[in-house]
């Protein structure tokens, strides 16, 4: 497990918190993934297509032996297993699991861009990321603090459940 990756998880349909918990539990089941940290869960105003319900969002830090392509397949499998339903591009979804960062790699393929191309403008990503790994420097040399200073929409992100409370739930469901 010699690679570090950060994933963003979000839901704005059905039992939103249950979908986030489901995603982390599924990550924990993977042979070559160790979940290192989860952020708190935040309730967030929709960005992009705004005529949709509020999201719950969180960020997960993992260690993994999977390469980016394999990790992408796993995140897509988890989204599908979480019965992801999405009819409008950028519209409501039961479960969204995006790769934000994978080590210091820059990957620019049609089906996979890492770092996530819109992460720097998304308060629902930057705030939980800053919470769990404030020292991160992006592959282009930008610090998270610098991004945070100029970040739009910070007021649309409010704490829903602390990471400690959320972790207690995993512990209960695993015992
Ligand atoms: O790719 C993320 C899906 N998404 C979200 C989201 O997860 N949270 C918020 N607040 N807005 C969003 N807009 C899109 S698209």
Tab-separated table of C-alpha atoms and ligand atoms in Angstrom:
chain	number	residue	atom	x	y	z
A	1	UNK	CA	0.000	0.000	0.000
A	2	UNK	CA	2.516	2.575	-1.099
A	3	UNK	CA	0.296	5.213	-2.693
A	4	UNK	CA	-1.772	7.910	-1.033
A	5	UNK	CA	-5.010	9.067	-2.582
A	6	UNK	CA	-7.802	11.398	-1.550
A	7	UNK	CA	-11.388	10.719	-2.559
A	8	UNK	CA	-14.439	12.949	-2.395
A	9	UNK	CA	-17.771	11.383	-1.509
A	10	UNK	CA	-21.148	13.050	-1.914
A	11	UNK	CA	-24.859	12.341	-1.969
A	12	UNK	CA	-27.996	14.437	-2.296
A	13	UNK	CA	-30.704	11.816	-2.682
A	14	UNK	CA	-32.330	9.334	-0.331
A	15	UNK	CA	-30.586	8.610	2.969
A	16	UNK	CA	-27.562	10.765	2.174
A	17	UNK	CA	-25.554	9.900	5.246
A	18	UNK	CA	-26.164	6.187	4.719
A	19	UNK	CA	-24.757	6.470	1.180
A	20	UNK	CA	-21.590	8.132	2.481
A	21	UNK	CA	-21.162	5.463	5.150
A	22	UNK	CA	-21.791	2.767	2.547
A	23	UNK	CA	-19.028	4.190	0.328
A	24	UNK	CA	-16.458	4.189	3.146
A	25	UNK	CA	-17.441	0.658	4.260
A	26	UNK	CA	-17.030	-0.572	0.667
A	27	UNK	CA	-13.583	1.081	0.448
A	28	UNK	CA	-12.606	-0.640	3.695
A	29	UNK	CA	-13.558	-4.031	2.217
A	30	UNK	CA	-11.097	-3.686	-0.687
A	31	UNK	CA	-8.048	-5.880	-0.435
A	32	UNK	CA	-5.569	-3.214	-1.494
A	33	UNK	CA	-7.082	-0.175	0.191
A	34	UNK	CA	-6.596	1.006	3.758
A	35	UNK	CA	-8.801	3.892	4.868
A	36	UNK	CA	-6.476	6.204	6.770
A	37	UNK	CA	-8.764	9.109	7.665
A	38	UNK	CA	-12.270	10.370	7.097
A	39	UNK	CA	-13.211	14.026	7.360
A	40	UNK	CA	-16.299	15.269	9.110
A	41	UNK	CA	-19.479	15.211	7.064
A	42	UNK	CA	-20.593	18.606	5.781
A	43	UNK	CA	-23.949	19.688	4.449
A	44	UNK	CA	-23.310	21.749	1.330
A	45	UNK	CA	-25.201	23.981	-1.048
A	46	UNK	CA	-25.282	22.499	-4.561
A	47	UNK	CA	-22.641	23.884	-6.894
A	48	UNK	CA	-23.148	24.060	-10.664
A	49	UNK	CA	-26.716	22.927	-11.179
A	50	UNK	CA	-28.239	24.716	-8.180
A	51	UNK	CA	-31.920	23.684	-8.466
A	52	UNK	CA	-31.353	20.470	-6.545
A	53	UNK	CA	-31.283	19.384	-2.888
A	54	UNK	CA	-28.332	20.049	-0.590
A	55	UNK	CA	-25.535	17.504	-0.562
A	56	UNK	CA	-23.719	15.745	2.216
A	57	UNK	CA	-19.998	15.688	1.386
A	58	UNK	CA	-16.840	14.301	2.956
A	59	UNK	CA	-13.262	13.471	1.980
A	60	UNK	CA	-11.465	10.181	2.593
A	61	UNK	CA	-7.712	9.612	2.709
A	62	UNK	CA	-6.623	6.131	1.646
A	63	UNK	CA	-3.437	4.158	1.211
A	64	UNK	CA	-3.570	1.837	-1.750
A	65	UNK	CA	-1.604	-0.561	-3.888
A	66	UNK	CA	-3.966	0.018	-6.826
A	67	UNK	CA	-2.844	2.135	-9.746
A	68	UNK	CA	-5.111	5.079	-10.699
A	69	UNK	CA	-6.946	3.061	-13.403
A	70	UNK	CA	-7.724	0.259	-10.956
A	71	UNK	CA	-8.777	2.745	-8.293
A	72	UNK	CA	-11.114	4.468	-10.775
A	73	UNK	CA	-12.742	1.101	-11.590
A	74	UNK	CA	-13.272	0.435	-7.892
A	75	UNK	CA	-14.817	3.848	-7.247
A	76	UNK	CA	-17.152	3.326	-10.204
A	77	UNK	CA	-18.126	-0.142	-8.950
A	78	UNK	CA	-18.921	1.322	-5.532
A	79	UNK	CA	-20.998	4.105	-7.117
A	80	UNK	CA	-22.936	1.534	-9.123
A	81	UNK	CA	-23.420	-0.732	-6.125
A	82	UNK	CA	-24.699	2.324	-4.242
A	83	UNK	CA	-27.390	2.403	-6.950
A	84	UNK	CA	-26.143	5.698	-8.257
A	85	UNK	CA	-28.909	7.344	-10.204
A	86	UNK	CA	-28.203	10.422	-12.246
A	87	UNK	CA	-30.329	11.734	-15.059
A	88	UNK	CA	-29.105	15.340	-15.352
A	89	UNK	CA	-25.384	16.051	-15.825
A	90	UNK	CA	-24.228	17.797	-12.607
A	91	UNK	CA	-27.703	16.977	-11.203
A	92	UNK	CA	-28.915	14.944	-8.175
A	93	UNK	CA	-27.168	11.670	-7.380
A	94	UNK	CA	-27.351	9.024	-4.676
A	95	UNK	CA	-23.595	8.520	-4.534
A	96	UNK	CA	-20.633	10.217	-6.087
A	97	UNK	CA	-17.102	9.017	-5.431
A	98	UNK	CA	-14.353	11.016	-7.150
A	99	UNK	CA	-10.589	10.659	-7.071
A	100	UNK	CA	-9.180	14.058	-6.057
A	101	UNK	CA	-5.476	13.329	-5.743
A	102	UNK	CA	-3.216	10.335	-6.278
A	103	UNK	CA	0.272	10.919	-4.874
A	104	UNK	CA	1.676	13.890	-6.786
A	105	UNK	CA	0.498	12.563	-10.137
A	106	UNK	CA	-0.910	14.611	-12.981
A	107	UNK	CA	-3.117	12.467	-15.201
A	108	UNK	CA	-4.966	13.966	-18.106
A	109	UNK	CA	-6.954	11.342	-19.991
A	110	UNK	CA	-10.440	11.637	-21.454
A	111	UNK	CA	-11.910	9.365	-18.774
A	112	UNK	CA	-9.709	10.355	-15.832
A	113	UNK	CA	-8.206	13.658	-14.726
A	114	UNK	CA	-6.137	13.824	-11.551
A	115	UNK	CA	-6.003	16.167	-9.659
A	116	UNK	CA	-9.759	16.495	-10.054
A	117	UNK	CA	-10.107	19.432	-12.483
A	118	UNK	CA	-12.713	21.342	-10.455
A	119	UNK	CA	-11.503	20.649	-6.926
A	120	UNK	CA	-9.807	24.027	-6.461
A	121	UNK	CA	-13.075	25.905	-6.881
A	122	UNK	CA	-15.200	23.571	-4.749
A	123	UNK	CA	-15.591	24.534	-1.100
A	124	UNK	CA	-17.289	21.159	-0.471
A	125	UNK	CA	-13.972	19.492	-1.366
A	126	UNK	CA	-11.382	21.961	-0.050
A	127	UNK	CA	-12.909	22.417	3.436
A	128	UNK	CA	-12.977	18.683	4.351
A	129	UNK	CA	-9.579	18.165	2.691
A	130	UNK	CA	-8.082	20.983	4.733
A	131	UNK	CA	-9.577	19.414	7.854
A	132	UNK	CA	-7.811	16.063	7.413
A	133	UNK	CA	-4.585	17.070	5.643
A	134	UNK	CA	-3.881	20.795	5.979
A	135	UNK	CA	-0.303	20.483	4.746
A	136	UNK	CA	-1.189	19.185	1.290
A	137	UNK	CA	0.548	20.846	-1.621
A	138	UNK	CA	-1.043	20.122	-4.987
A	139	UNK	CA	1.128	18.782	-7.830
A	140	UNK	CA	1.277	22.306	-9.330
A	141	UNK	CA	2.808	23.617	-6.089
A	142	UNK	CA	-0.339	25.370	-4.765
A	143	UNK	CA	-1.029	25.011	-1.034
A	144	UNK	CA	-4.501	24.259	0.284
A	145	UNK	CA	-4.354	27.378	2.479
A	146	UNK	CA	-3.766	29.517	-0.578
A	147	UNK	CA	-6.735	27.903	-2.338
A	148	UNK	CA	-8.873	28.346	0.780
A	149	UNK	CA	-8.144	32.087	0.949
A	150	UNK	CA	-9.644	32.644	-2.510
A	151	UNK	CA	-12.345	29.978	-2.297
A	152	UNK	CA	-15.899	30.937	-3.329
A	153	UNK	CA	-18.958	29.487	-1.554
A	154	UNK	CA	-17.411	28.771	1.864
A	155	UNK	CA	-20.618	29.954	3.565
A	156	UNK	CA	-22.495	27.152	1.775
A	157	UNK	CA	-20.615	24.453	3.731
A	158	UNK	CA	-21.767	23.640	7.275
A	159	UNK	CA	-20.770	20.883	9.657
A	160	UNK	CA	-23.264	17.993	9.715
A	161	UNK	CA	-21.423	15.333	11.757
A	162	UNK	CA	-17.902	15.312	13.191
A	163	UNK	CA	-15.404	12.723	12.003
A	164	UNK	CA	-15.300	11.247	15.512
A	165	UNK	CA	-19.063	10.719	15.579
A	166	UNK	CA	-18.953	9.262	12.087
A	167	UNK	CA	-16.098	6.891	12.966
A	168	UNK	CA	-18.059	5.646	15.980
A	169	UNK	CA	-20.780	4.605	13.556
A	170	UNK	CA	-18.338	2.547	11.471
A	171	UNK	CA	-17.065	0.895	14.627
A	172	UNK	CA	-20.649	0.003	15.615
A	173	UNK	CA	-21.522	-1.353	12.176
A	174	UNK	CA	-18.302	-3.441	12.079
A	175	UNK	CA	-18.755	-4.984	15.530
B	1	LIG	O1	-18.956	15.769	-8.362
B	1	LIG	C1	-19.614	16.206	-7.255
B	1	LIG	C2	-21.092	16.297	-7.455
B	1	LIG	N1	-21.569	17.640	-7.166
B	1	LIG	C3	-21.693	18.229	-5.962
B	1	LIG	C4	-21.422	17.825	-4.642
B	1	LIG	O2	-20.977	16.709	-4.351
B	1	LIG	N2	-21.667	18.754	-3.652
B	1	LIG	C5	-22.153	19.997	-3.925
B	1	LIG	N3	-22.363	20.814	-2.913
B	1	LIG	N4	-22.417	20.407	-5.187
B	1	LIG	C6	-22.183	19.541	-6.184
B	1	LIG	N5	-22.338	19.721	-7.499
B	1	LIG	C7	-21.956	18.561	-8.080
B	1	LIG	S1	-21.960	18.296	-9.778
